[in-house]
Each structure stands twice: as C-alpha cells, then as structure tokens.
Amino acid sequence: MPITEIVLVTVLILLAPFSIAGISLINTGMGRSRSAAHSLLTSLCIFAVAAGAYVICGFAWQGYIGAPAHVFVAAGRQWNWLARGPFFLRGIDFNDAPISLALCLQIFSVGLAALIPLGACLDRWKLSAACASTALFAGWTYPLFAHWVWGGGWLAQLGINADMGHGVIDAGGSGTIHAVGGLTALSVAWILGPRRGKYSLEGMPTAIPGHNAVLILFGCFLSLLGWLGLNSAGAILFTGAAPGRVALIAINTTLAAGAAILAAVVITGLRFGRPDVSISANGWIGGLVASSASCAFVSPIEAFVIGAIAGALVTYSVEWFELHFGIDDPGGAISVHALGGIWGLLAVAIFASFPASQVGIGAGRFGAVSTRDAGQALAQIVAIATLIGFVLPLTYGLNFALNRVWPQRVAIEGERQGLDLYEFGAGAYPDFVTHSEEFGQFR
Amino acid sequence: MPITEIVLVTVLILLAPFSIAGISLINTGMGRSRSAAHSLLTSLCIFAVAAGAYVICGFAWQGYIGAPAHVFVAAGRQWNWLARGPFFLRGIDFNDAPISLALCLQIFSVGLAALIPLGACLDRWKLSAACASTALFAGWTYPLFAHWVWGGGWLAQLGINADMGHGVIDAGGSGTIHAVGGLTALSVAWILGPRRGKYSLEGMPTAIPGHNAVLILFGCFLSLLGWLGLNSAGAILFTGAAPGRVALIAINTTLAAGAAILAAVVITGLRFGRPDVSISANGWIGGLVASSASCAFVSPIEAFVIGAIAGALVTYSVEWFELHFGIDDPGGAISVHALGGIWGLLAVAIFASFPASQVGIGAGRFGAVSTRDAGQALAQIVAIATLIGFVLPLTYGLNFALNRVWPQRVAIEGERQGLDLYEFGAGAYPDFVTHSEEFGQFR
Amino acid sequence: MPITEIVLVTVLILLAPFSIAGISLINTGMGRSRSAAHSLLTSLCIFAVAAGAYVICGFAWQGYIGAPAHVFVAAGRQWNWLARGPFFLRGIDFNDAPISLALCLQIFSVGLAALIPLGACLDRWKLSAACASTALFAGWTYPLFAHWVWGGGWLAQLGINADMGHGVIDAGGSGTIHAVGGLTALSVAWILGPRRGKYSLEGMPTAIPGHNAVLILFGCFLSLLGWLGLNSAGAILFTGAAPGRVALIAINTTLAAGAAILAAVVITGLRFGRPDVSISANGWIGGLVASSASCAFVSPIEAFVIGAIAGALVTYSVEWFELHFGIDDPGGAISVHALGGIWGLLAVAIFASFPASQVGIGAGRFGAVSTRDAGQALAQIVAIATLIGFVLPLTYGLNFALNRVWPQRVAIEGERQGLDLYEFGAGAYPDFVTHSEEFGQFR
C-alpha cells in the first residue's frame, strides 16, 4: 500500500466516528426527554463494549483478505467461513498498514452498527442488557457476516468460486454494517415489545413524537460527515477503489442523502398534508445507508436516484412496521438501516459499474472493461438472502436467549418514571420544566 | 497535481461541511423556539436542493480554469463570462483530480452560500419558497459570480487582460460564497419584510432574542472547523497556494475569528454596558468570513487585524440595518456575510502579499517577488462594485419575480403558531414547557 | 520532514479543535442553565485570548527542539530552561513544516489547556477575569512547561543529560496540556471558593446537577474525535512516532476512553446503587487524558488498562476533592485533567516501550531495541514532581496576584441571577421555562 494511500485512508477513518456521534444524537432526539441521558450514556457504553469485544475476539473472527481461515469445501471449491486470527490482537503488526487500518476502521464500524438497535429500543432497554447484547453482536454476529463480505469469506468468494461477478460488493457497509445492525434492531425490538402507551387498547399505534427535533436534524449533518469518511475508507480498503475516487464518493454520498430527504419531505407532505420532520430525517439517513455499498461505482445521477428511492422506501416502511407488525421502533432504525441497507446492496446489482480490474478478491480476473453483469446481481441477492435467512434468525436467537438469562426490558415503573430517573436517579434536563401528560394512556 | 496534494485537498474538502452544520445551528439558535425544527429541516433541504441544482446546471456554468467558455470581446481582449460545460456532469472525468476536487468543494460551498439567506429570513420563510429560491441561487446566481472569480472568468482575467495584479483574488470565498449569499439574504429579507412584532407601531425595533444561545455558540466552534477546510482547500485549488501553507492558513483563520469575537465583546460591552452574546457570535463568524479571501497571503498579525475590524464592523452594522433600513435580519446574515465578505475582498488589497509566481490565472506573469500593488487593489474594488452593482440587483430581481409566482412569506397565522406547528404540525421541543408572551405585540 | 508526513500531520492537527468544542460543551452542560451562555461565550473568548497571547509571546518562550534557548549549567551539563524566539511570530518561516505545524498544533493545544480551569470555576467566574487569567496562562505558564517537555527543555534533556531513558515522554500532552491546565483549575477554584449553595452551613456538600446531560455526553463524542487528532499529531511531532502508527494511536485512544467510562459506570453503579452520568462522562474524558502521554508506545490492551484505571481514579477523586478539600469543581476538571494527566505521565513509565531509535531528543542514542527501563520511570517522576512542586505554586501565585488586582469572582447578586443575566443581560434559553428552586439554600 503506497504511503500516500495510507495517509489518505488513515485520515478518512478518523472522520468515521462522526457517524457514531450523529446516530447517537438522532436516537436521543427521537426518544422521550425523560430517557435522554440514558440514551446517550448507553450509546457511549455500547461503543465502548463493542470496541472491547471486537478487540478481544471480533477481529480474530472477522480477519482480512489473505488471513488464515476456517474452510469448508462445496462444489469442489474451498470457501472461508471464519477467520482464525489471534484473540486480544496478539501478534498484530501495527506497522502493516492495510491490516492496522482495517482494524481501526472496523472498531468504528462495529461501534456504529452496534448503536443501531438502540434506535429501535429507546425508552425501555436496560443499560446492562444493551451492553450484554452488544457484546454478542460485536463479538460474534457482526464479525461473522463482515468476514464473509469484507474478510475474504464465502460471499466475497462468490466471484472467483461461482462466477458471480466480483463477489458480493459492499464498499461502505450497507449490508455489513447497516443491514446487520438493522436486523438486530428488529430482533431486539420484537423481543422487548412496544413502549407503554404506544398502542391503544384496540391496538392502534399513537404517535409519540421525539423530544428534540434539533438533536435529530443536527445529527443528520454529523452523520453525513461521518459517512464521507466511512464510505471512502471502506471503498478503498474493502473494494480496492482508487484513492482518486474519494471526491466522487463524497459527491455521491451527499447527493444520495439530499435526494432521500427531498423524497421524504415531498412524500410525507403529499400523504399527510405536511412534511414530517422525523421521517424526513430518517429519509436522509436512509439515503446515506443506501449509498454506501455502491458509492465508488455509480455516477452522481445514479447516486441521486438510489437516494431518492431509499427516502421513499423509508417513508412507507416506518408506517408499515408500526401498523402491520406491531413493532414499536421509535428511531426508525429498522426501516432506515435494515431496509435501506438491503436496498443499498441491491443497488449495486442495478447501477454499479466497475471501471478497474482491482475490484474485490478476484482482482484482475476481469479486464479493465466495465462489468454490469447478471452474475454480480446474483451475488448481491445471495447476500440479501443470507441476511434475511441467516443473520436475522441468528441475532433473534442470541437476543432471545439473552432475554431468558437477563430480561432486557426495564420494569414498568422504569418506563413510567423515565429511564433517566429509574436507572440513574437523575434526569437529563433538571433545570427545565417538562410536560408529562402522556402518562395516562397506558396499555 | 501531485498525489500528495490531491490527498491533502481531498481531506480538507471533507472538513468543509462542518461550516454548513455550524451556520445551520447558529441560524436555528437565533430564531424562535417555535420554528427551530423548521429552520434545521429547511437547512437540510436547502443543502440538498443546492447540491442538486449545482449538479444539474450550476457546475456547467461555473466551470473551471481552462474549460470552454462563452466569451465577449472588449478593449481588444477576450473575456470569459460563462462556462460551457455539460449539464448533469455528463462526461466529467472523476479521475482528473483538480476538476473533481473543485466540483466536490463547490458542492459544499454552494450549500453553505445557499444557507446564508435563511439566517435573515428566519421565522417567516416557507420551506417550499426557500427551496425554490435556492434552486435559482445555486443554479444561476452563485455559479455566475463564481465563474467570474474562480472559473477563469473576467474578474480573474483582470490581471492578465487589464494589468490589475493577479486579477481578483478570493482564496476561501469571502466574496464568492459570503458576499453573494449575504446580498441574497438582503434581497429576500427585504422582500419578505420584518417579522410580526419586530417593529412597534412607531417603527421602533424590539429585540427578539434568539431562543438558544448554546446552539449559537456551539455553532461558532463548528464553523471554525469547517472554515479550516474551506479556506485551505480554496486557497490551494483557486489561488494556487502551496500545500505547505495550510498551517499558516489555519493559524490565520483562527486568529481572525478570535480577534473578531474579542472586538465584538469589547465594543458591545462598552456601548451597551454588557457584552451581547448574539452579536459576539456574529462577530466570530464575521471574522471567519473576512479571513477567507486573503487567508494564505497575510501574516498572522495581519489576520488578527482583519478579524478585529470585521468584528467591529458587524457590531455596528447589525444595529444599522435594523434601525435605519427597517430590515429584520434575525441571524445577522447580511452584516456577517455581505459586509464581512466585502471587507474580506478589500483586505486582500490592503494586506495581501503574494510570495509565489503561481498565483491566479496569470501564473508566472509576475516573478517570485512579492507584489502588493495598486492594480491588485483595483481588481478587488471591481469585484466589490460588481457585487453591489450587479449581483444585488440580479438576486433581488430573481427573488422578486419568484415572490410574484409563489409568495415566499408564510401566512400571518403561521407566524403566530410558529412555523413548526404551521408547516409541520409539530413543535421541535414537544416535551418542554415554553413561553409564549411575545404574541401580543403585533404590528 | 517528508511531504506525506506533512500532509498527514497537517490534517491531524485540524481535527484537534474538536476537543476544544467537546470540552466546552461538557463544561456548559455541567453548569447551571442560568450561566450556559456565559460558559460558552467565555470558552470562545478564552480560546481567542489564549491564541492571541500564545502568538504574542507564548510561542517565543516555548520554542521547539533546536531553537535558541536560555541555558543554565548544572552537573556539568547545559540545560535549556526558556526558548528565545521572536515575539509576534516575527521571522517564523511558515514554509518550514515542522515549525509551522508545531505552532499550529500548539495554538489549539494551549486553547484546550486554557479551557480546563473554566470547568472548575463554572457559575462564578467573571468573563473579564477568565480572559486575564488565560493571558497569564497562555503567555507564560503553559509555554514554560511545554518548553521543558516538548521544546527541548531540561525535562526532555533528562535522557541525554542524566541518562533517564528518552527524557520525559508526553506524546499527546497528558502533562503538558492537561496536568498544567488541571492544576491551574485547582488554583483558581481554590481562590474563587465554592458556589453559593454548594455547602450547607455544616459544611456538607450538596449535589448541584449539571443542567444538560445531552451537552455533557455529546461533548464526550466530540472530545474523542479531537483527541484522535491531538494524540497522533503530538506523537509524531513531539516524540518522533512513525506516521504509520496513527491507526494504533486511534485504537488506543478509543479503547482508553471506552474502558474508562465502563469503569466509571460500574464503580458508581456499585457504590451508589446507580451509575452516575456526570462522573461517567468525566471518566471517559479522564481515559482520554490518561491515554495521551503513551498513546503511540503501548498496546491496545495496555491502553485499555490505562483507561480503566483513569476511570476509576476519577470516580473516587471527584468525591474526594469535594468532601475533604472543600473545593467546588462543578465540571470535575481537577480530577479529570490534573489527576488523569499525572496518571498518564506515570503510565509511560509503567507500560510504554519504544520500538524505534528516533524517540525524543536523544534520538539514536538507544538502538532499535525496546527500552522500558528505570531511567524512563525516573524521568516521568521528575516531570510529575515538577508539576506539583513548581507549576502548581506558580499558577496559584499568578492567579492569587491577579485576584488582588482584579477580583475574579462575580458579586453575590450575579450568582443569584445567574451569570447570563448578570453579565450579559439575557439568558441562554429565553423561550424555555426553567426551575429556580435552588435559590433558598445559601451559605
């Protein structure tokens, strides 16, 4: 890896944590004022536990292209399914740039992914349970799927082993970070059940507005900044994009977010008579999420289209989960990250073209010619099927088991008081007078 | 462009959006609590529309040095007045670093410039009208002037064509971003008229304090961070400053902001008996704005002086517009960006010295000797005259016409309810108890 | 200095101001709502004054390795005790990268250090006095100690002159920035005395909760981002760490913060029955502070241990100062920065190993072999002794003298009204209804 590329990727990685700050603020704003401190302190703890678990065993199992791995044989080919690195980072050579950079980026990526479930579990998830769930997520679920896509695992090998284009391509983590995080959000929200007061006795959802729109919308700005780093660092490290493409990646990321929020504003404006602030913000993040997988391999106009579709999807999906599935997702995490991420993976199949021969672990197999072939589409679909058919049951099962051992939901009294008072003994905004009408409408 | 320079400029550009986040927060804090969500969501939409319009046609008309352009002939010389690039970025080679980097920086710059009018139009500007006005701004007004200064247009050519120094120099966009944005703010605020309750029946202005000083002052920090990127990336890309000057640019930018806020604190303290928080924050931003044009070509002490003067100017100007022109500018956008920007252009004439021969499109025409000549001063004055004599009428006319087609001001009832409730059906801070005394004092 | 290294360090430095924004937000959140604007405007002014004073004389006295210096002779060796650079940066060659980069980083570092005392002096420190105290700090105290450690002064020379390892090693500024700032915080808080209402008539402290936990916890995220820049830029510039180590530094910094907050959450949870939000946030920052000195020279696991110990120390220390010393430190600045910084210096002695021969001003004296010797431990202890035995009395004396000339504490009436109303005539949150019960319990 040339030194200039190391310098570039290093700095891009250091921008990535802004996405963590941004998503944390959005989650907090989407929740109630009486659990605002809980949401943010839990975010910091989740980030800390995720980093710790990942360092202990996650990175060992995720690995990187070329690292030793557990292998199974099928159809006469060898497929990697789990890396065999050392625990506790023992023996990692931090002077070996691609490895140390990938590790550093992954610590921030796993932290971001681990925060996604919190958005769906606001106002009712115990701090201790969130930490335990995160340890399972960052120590096992995330590294497993990330190994398959980014670590030279079987999904990445679909290209060379099964002639499916370049294998699964996910530059910035639409699937690896967001769909995995979003499906975990779905699992935990499902297990926790809806907040008291969310559904009427007849089962109709009521709107519980987020307590601070400024936090939500400011979080959107911060998230964009983090994504500029995440997408470009991931594209270079995990799909071999040329460093000169960072400007294009930044343009694409920005346009996708912009198109998504405009789509959400227009659609909610048309459907409800007035634009909806929370859904519009969710649209923006959905656009970012969807832009990630293909960010280096589409044109700005294509990125705009990808973002607009993501914004529209989120708009409908938020209502759909709430109304038809009875899942209470205050932060919209499932729609934004699971659905947005899956759409991002699919968008690679539809829009991406690969200009250089270095893409993926089959680098050099194709010539310099652009390829937009059916094989690539198949690879992306296999990835989506794996997410829904394998990752979702896995993460549901892990959290279901955890819930047996250590119930994840706070006691009823905790929801009534607010998590801040119940778990920490103090509110987030002690000097401000707040409303508390909503306490009546229990279910 | 050497690869190390590409890496440096790429990353500097990615810091620029912090200025967008910062200015958005400041605007929001300067407005009323009952339009806080409106202000921030409008900011995100303005950014999205600006990026979209710029990609569709703005960049085609702005162009870059060396791109094909429409030309007129005067005084026996050819002058560029509009670039002739392709719409929708068709055919742009994203691997060609100076072009793709300039495009990327410009998407953030036009987004920042387009946000400036919002500061002057808080609490009364429709979301839809703001988006429409932004489309005109980012699609036409901004690219036109930016072509003239940064795209090799006639203002840049003043050096080689009319012997006015290096032609107009505006490294970080004092004129191109801020004066253009600030004059548009003046136009729209003029057309909208003041907020209900701003002026008494006798025409005396009342103070309507910004609803959240924390947002305002935190926005100042974020803006500094964005400016570090904006100023240095602009200086390298548009005036050929050496990459090694970034440290100097960062020091100058910081000192200008610091000097400006100290000036504003001292002056408001002396005049009113107590420092004024909003005006001091405006001073800080005014210092940043004024530092931009000359950031790479002055010493730290000169930057300090430029900033201090900017801070003082803003202090007096805010009151002056309010008192003598009857213009209600809640965010101080006109004083900060229009006046600060014009002062920044002028400061080049007074303080800048150009150490290298690569500056401007007349690169190499002068030797390596520093030049601080009368011709340069003339060029800067021509730029200022163009802003006041051409850009202001243009942007006033465009927004006047828009206002005929689509009235830009919200209905009276909207102002009474607050824009959040009126346009979105929900407030920004639903859990908090807020005052609403000010409703009586209508005009 | 190779151009790629210049590019890397330049950009790392530009991330450093996020720490300033983060610490400012934390301080503001830890204070009362009725002095929130005061806290943030004072932060901006402190930053401005610090930058100004540092440019006027601070940098001249701090200098850099190899600059001319005042020397004394002891034990047959020459020891530098003060640099002899030009005032007002006259004659600084901004194209000479190591010098201009060090200057730029130091302007941000001194700004950060100067903000630390504000955390301990919230709700009662006059704006004017804070500016005056900052001028003394940034013009004299900070540069003096920074010269000794980073500028080739006698503490750095302990290695070559007295055979104490590499001399004092403080890569990111645990001692130079934080301990110096934290001891100044102790001095000023001591001189000011506790807030009205903090201690009962019997001398028992009451809890005055910070007014906004969201600001505090969001500030933790921002601080991490700033520290990524601070630690890595400092490690490269001041201890000769290889640029390829930035990924390791980022990982270490993140893990230290994470370990510290987990330690604080667990310990406060065990001791008080419930985790404490403010102390946990202080733990996070304490972890960052402690990570700085050794960030490039420890393994991730060691960084985790350093952070966990820092988090535990802060937890006990906050209570200890309040209970046994009668010092009212609303932001926990003394525990976090003074104690955390001293622990960071000590951690170098315990954990650091130096892989390369370029470390410190005795570069090349040792071979490429790792050294973790008793001499290094001695050097670190000498630095700590100097901080406690010399810097603390110095900064106490300076602020004591200042207090005679210009009393630093606001009048009683000012505390009752809140600093916002008293010094600026307007509150930070005019639209929100706030509580004001705590006014009764005067002492």
PDB file of N, CA and C in Angstrom, chain C residues 260-308:
ATOM      1  N   ALA C 260     -12.469   3.532  30.349  1.00  0.00           N
ATOM      2  CA  ALA C 260     -12.656   4.461  31.465  1.00  0.00           C
ATOM      3  C   ALA C 260     -14.134   4.668  31.759  1.00  0.00           C
ATOM      4  N   ILE C 261     -14.951   4.810  30.723  1.00  0.00           N
ATOM      5  CA  ILE C 261     -16.364   5.053  31.009  1.00  0.00           C
ATOM      6  C   ILE C 261     -17.002   3.789  31.576  1.00  0.00           C
ATOM      7  N   LEU C 262     -16.598   2.633  31.096  1.00  0.00           N
ATOM      8  CA  LEU C 262     -17.158   1.407  31.663  1.00  0.00           C
ATOM      9  C   LEU C 262     -16.760   1.271  33.129  1.00  0.00           C
ATOM     10  N   ALA C 263     -15.508   1.594  33.422  1.00  0.00           N
ATOM     11  CA  ALA C 263     -15.065   1.534  34.817  1.00  0.00           C
ATOM     12  C   ALA C 263     -15.885   2.485  35.682  1.00  0.00           C
ATOM     13  N   ALA C 264     -16.106   3.700  35.184  1.00  0.00           N
ATOM     14  CA  ALA C 264     -16.842   4.681  35.979  1.00  0.00           C
ATOM     15  C   ALA C 264     -18.298   4.266  36.153  1.00  0.00           C
ATOM     16  N   VAL C 265     -18.896   3.715  35.103  1.00  0.00           N
ATOM     17  CA  VAL C 265     -20.285   3.263  35.209  1.00  0.00           C
ATOM     18  C   VAL C 265     -20.399   2.138  36.237  1.00  0.00           C
ATOM     19  N   VAL C 266     -19.488   1.194  36.153  1.00  0.00           N
ATOM     20  CA  VAL C 266     -19.558   0.048  37.067  1.00  0.00           C
ATOM     21  C   VAL C 266     -19.293   0.494  38.506  1.00  0.00           C
ATOM     22  N   ILE C 267     -18.271   1.305  38.697  1.00  0.00           N
ATOM     23  CA  ILE C 267     -17.914   1.695  40.072  1.00  0.00           C
ATOM     24  C   ILE C 267     -18.996   2.568  40.691  1.00  0.00           C
ATOM     25  N   THR C 268     -19.481   3.578  39.943  1.00  0.00           N
ATOM     26  CA  THR C 268     -20.558   4.394  40.538  1.00  0.00           C
ATOM     27  C   THR C 268     -21.807   3.548  40.734  1.00  0.00           C
ATOM     28  N   GLY C 269     -22.048   2.611  39.828  1.00  0.00           N
ATOM     29  CA  GLY C 269     -23.193   1.732  39.995  1.00  0.00           C
ATOM     30  C   GLY C 269     -23.090   0.907  41.264  1.00  0.00           C
ATOM     31  N   LEU C 270     -21.898   0.385  41.523  1.00  0.00           N
ATOM     32  CA  LEU C 270     -21.714  -0.431  42.727  1.00  0.00           C
ATOM     33  C   LEU C 270     -21.759   0.411  43.995  1.00  0.00           C
ATOM     34  N   ARG C 271     -21.172   1.589  43.950  1.00  0.00           N
ATOM     35  CA  ARG C 271     -21.078   2.393  45.164  1.00  0.00           C
ATOM     36  C   ARG C 271     -22.380   3.087  45.509  1.00  0.00           C
ATOM     37  N   PHE C 272     -23.050   3.655  44.496  1.00  0.00           N
ATOM     38  CA  PHE C 272     -24.243   4.451  44.778  1.00  0.00           C
ATOM     39  C   PHE C 272     -25.528   3.712  44.420  1.00  0.00           C
ATOM     40  N   GLY C 273     -25.408   2.496  43.928  1.00  0.00           N
ATOM     41  CA  GLY C 273     -26.600   1.774  43.527  1.00  0.00           C
ATOM     42  C   GLY C 273     -27.012   2.048  42.091  1.00  0.00           C
ATOM     43  N   ARG C 274     -26.579   3.169  41.554  1.00  0.00           N
ATOM     44  CA  ARG C 274     -26.933   3.549  40.188  1.00  0.00           C
ATOM     45  C   ARG C 274     -25.762   4.256  39.536  1.00  0.00           C
ATOM     46  N   PRO C 275     -25.537   4.013  38.268  1.00  0.00           N
ATOM     47  CA  PRO C 275     -24.452   4.740  37.586  1.00  0.00           C
ATOM     48  C   PRO C 275     -24.718   6.242  37.611  1.00  0.00           C
ATOM     49  N   ASP C 276     -23.670   7.022  37.725  1.00  0.00           N
ATOM     50  CA  ASP C 276     -23.793   8.476  37.729  1.00  0.00           C
ATOM     51  C   ASP C 276     -23.361   9.022  36.370  1.00  0.00           C
ATOM     52  N   VAL C 277     -24.248   9.809  35.762  1.00  0.00           N
ATOM     53  CA  VAL C 277     -23.994  10.265  34.393  1.00  0.00           C
ATOM     54  C   VAL C 277     -22.785  11.187  34.314  1.00  0.00           C
ATOM     55  N   SER C 278     -22.744  12.206  35.189  1.00  0.00           N
ATOM     56  CA  SER C 278     -21.646  13.175  35.113  1.00  0.00           C
ATOM     57  C   SER C 278     -20.301  12.513  35.372  1.00  0.00           C
ATOM     58  N   ILE C 279     -20.256  11.676  36.390  1.00  0.00           N
ATOM     59  CA  ILE C 279     -18.981  11.040  36.721  1.00  0.00           C
ATOM     60  C   ILE C 279     -18.568  10.085  35.606  1.00  0.00           C
ATOM     61  N   SER C 280     -19.534   9.422  34.993  1.00  0.00           N
ATOM     62  CA  SER C 280     -19.193   8.535  33.891  1.00  0.00           C
ATOM     63  C   SER C 280     -18.601   9.320  32.726  1.00  0.00           C
ATOM     64  N   ALA C 281     -19.224  10.462  32.424  1.00  0.00           N
ATOM     65  CA  ALA C 281     -18.671  11.312  31.367  1.00  0.00           C
ATOM     66  C   ALA C 281     -17.273  11.777  31.742  1.00  0.00           C
ATOM     67  N   ASN C 282     -17.095  12.165  32.990  1.00  0.00           N
ATOM     68  CA  ASN C 282     -15.761  12.552  33.437  1.00  0.00           C
ATOM     69  C   ASN C 282     -14.780  11.397  33.318  1.00  0.00           C
ATOM     70  N   GLY C 283     -15.257  10.186  33.566  1.00  0.00           N
ATOM     71  CA  GLY C 283     -14.388   9.030  33.401  1.00  0.00           C
ATOM     72  C   GLY C 283     -13.897   8.921  31.966  1.00  0.00           C
ATOM     73  N   TRP C 284     -14.813   9.054  31.031  1.00  0.00           N
ATOM     74  CA  TRP C 284     -14.458   8.997  29.597  1.00  0.00           C
ATOM     75  C   TRP C 284     -13.337   9.983  29.273  1.00  0.00           C
ATOM     76  N   ILE C 285     -13.523  11.241  29.712  1.00  0.00           N
ATOM     77  CA  ILE C 285     -12.502  12.248  29.417  1.00  0.00           C
ATOM     78  C   ILE C 285     -11.209  11.918  30.176  1.00  0.00           C
ATOM     79  N   GLY C 286     -11.342  11.433  31.395  1.00  0.00           N
ATOM     80  CA  GLY C 286     -10.150  11.028  32.127  1.00  0.00           C
ATOM     81  C   GLY C 286      -9.370   9.944  31.395  1.00  0.00           C
ATOM     82  N   GLY C 287     -10.094   9.020  30.776  1.00  0.00           N
ATOM     83  CA  GLY C 287      -9.431   7.992  29.971  1.00  0.00           C
ATOM     84  C   GLY C 287      -8.686   8.586  28.797  1.00  0.00           C
ATOM     85  N   LEU C 288      -9.325   9.545  28.130  1.00  0.00           N
ATOM     86  CA  LEU C 288      -8.649  10.220  27.018  1.00  0.00           C
ATOM     87  C   LEU C 288      -7.388  10.921  27.494  1.00  0.00           C
ATOM     88  N   VAL C 289      -7.518  11.658  28.603  1.00  0.00           N
ATOM     89  CA  VAL C 289      -6.381  12.407  29.132  1.00  0.00           C
ATOM     90  C   VAL C 289      -5.229  11.460  29.462  1.00  0.00           C
ATOM     91  N   ALA C 290      -5.554  10.368  30.127  1.00  0.00           N
ATOM     92  CA  ALA C 290      -4.505   9.441  30.547  1.00  0.00           C
ATOM     93  C   ALA C 290      -3.871   8.729  29.362  1.00  0.00           C
ATOM     94  N   SER C 291      -4.641   8.568  28.283  1.00  0.00           N
ATOM     95  CA  SER C 291      -4.104   7.857  27.117  1.00  0.00           C
ATOM     96  C   SER C 291      -3.043   8.659  26.388  1.00  0.00           C
ATOM     97  N   SER C 292      -3.062   9.976  26.560  1.00  0.00           N
ATOM     98  CA  SER C 292      -2.286  10.839  25.668  1.00  0.00           C
ATOM     99  C   SER C 292      -0.777  10.605  25.726  1.00  0.00           C
ATOM    100  N   ALA C 293      -0.223  10.568  26.918  1.00  0.00           N
ATOM    101  CA  ALA C 293       1.233  10.566  27.024  1.00  0.00           C
ATOM    102  C   ALA C 293       1.858   9.365  26.335  1.00  0.00           C
ATOM    103  N   SER C 294       1.218   8.220  26.452  1.00  0.00           N
ATOM    104  CA  SER C 294       1.846   6.986  25.984  1.00  0.00           C
ATOM    105  C   SER C 294       1.181   6.421  24.737  1.00  0.00           C
ATOM    106  N   CYS C 295       0.309   7.209  24.083  1.00  0.00           N
ATOM    107  CA  CYS C 295      -0.602   6.646  23.075  1.00  0.00           C
ATOM    108  C   CYS C 295       0.100   5.855  21.963  1.00  0.00           C
ATOM    109  N   ALA C 296       1.310   6.250  21.594  1.00  0.00           N
ATOM    110  CA  ALA C 296       1.955   5.580  20.463  1.00  0.00           C
ATOM    111  C   ALA C 296       2.829   4.413  20.898  1.00  0.00           C
ATOM    112  N   PHE C 297       2.978   4.233  22.193  1.00  0.00           N
ATOM    113  CA  PHE C 297       4.000   3.320  22.681  1.00  0.00           C
ATOM    114  C   PHE C 297       3.465   2.213  23.575  1.00  0.00           C
ATOM    115  N   VAL C 298       2.152   2.000  23.543  1.00  0.00           N
ATOM    116  CA  VAL C 298       1.576   0.894  24.296  1.00  0.00           C
ATOM    117  C   VAL C 298       0.718   0.057  23.358  1.00  0.00           C
ATOM    118  N   SER C 299       0.382  -1.139  23.791  1.00  0.00           N
ATOM    119  CA  SER C 299      -0.506  -1.988  23.000  1.00  0.00           C
ATOM    120  C   SER C 299      -1.950  -1.633  23.334  1.00  0.00           C
ATOM    121  N   PRO C 300      -2.889  -2.038  22.479  1.00  0.00           N
ATOM    122  CA  PRO C 300      -4.294  -1.749  22.778  1.00  0.00           C
ATOM    123  C   PRO C 300      -4.738  -2.280  24.134  1.00  0.00           C
ATOM    124  N   ILE C 301      -4.257  -3.445  24.509  1.00  0.00           N
ATOM    125  CA  ILE C 301      -4.668  -3.989  25.810  1.00  0.00           C
ATOM    126  C   ILE C 301      -4.142  -3.117  26.943  1.00  0.00           C
ATOM    127  N   GLU C 302      -2.893  -2.660  26.793  1.00  0.00           N
ATOM    128  CA  GLU C 302      -2.349  -1.760  27.820  1.00  0.00           C
ATOM    129  C   GLU C 302      -3.119  -0.449  27.866  1.00  0.00           C
ATOM    130  N   ALA C 303      -3.513   0.058  26.683  1.00  0.00           N
ATOM    131  CA  ALA C 303      -4.302   1.296  26.660  1.00  0.00           C
ATOM    132  C   ALA C 303      -5.623   1.093  27.390  1.00  0.00           C
ATOM    133  N   PHE C 304      -6.203  -0.077  27.220  1.00  0.00           N
ATOM    134  CA  PHE C 304      -7.452  -0.399  27.906  1.00  0.00           C
ATOM    135  C   PHE C 304      -7.256  -0.348  29.415  1.00  0.00           C
ATOM    136  N   VAL C 305      -6.155  -0.913  29.877  1.00  0.00           N
ATOM    137  CA  VAL C 305      -5.873  -0.916  31.320  1.00  0.00           C
ATOM    138  C   VAL C 305      -5.635   0.509  31.821  1.00  0.00           C
ATOM    139  N   ILE C 306      -4.859   1.269  31.069  1.00  0.00           N
ATOM    140  CA  ILE C 306      -4.602   2.663  31.464  1.00  0.00           C
ATOM    141  C   ILE C 306      -5.920   3.431  31.596  1.00  0.00           C
ATOM    142  N   GLY C 307      -6.799   3.228  30.606  1.00  0.00           N
ATOM    143  CA  GLY C 307      -8.081   3.921  30.641  1.00  0.00           C
ATOM    144  C   GLY C 307      -8.941   3.489  31.819  1.00  0.00           C
ATOM    145  N   ALA C 308      -8.981   2.183  32.076  1.00  0.00           N
ATOM    146  CA  ALA C 308      -9.815   1.689  33.172  1.00  0.00           C
ATOM    147  C   ALA C 308      -9.352   2.263  34.507  1.00  0.00           C
TER     148      ALA C 308
END
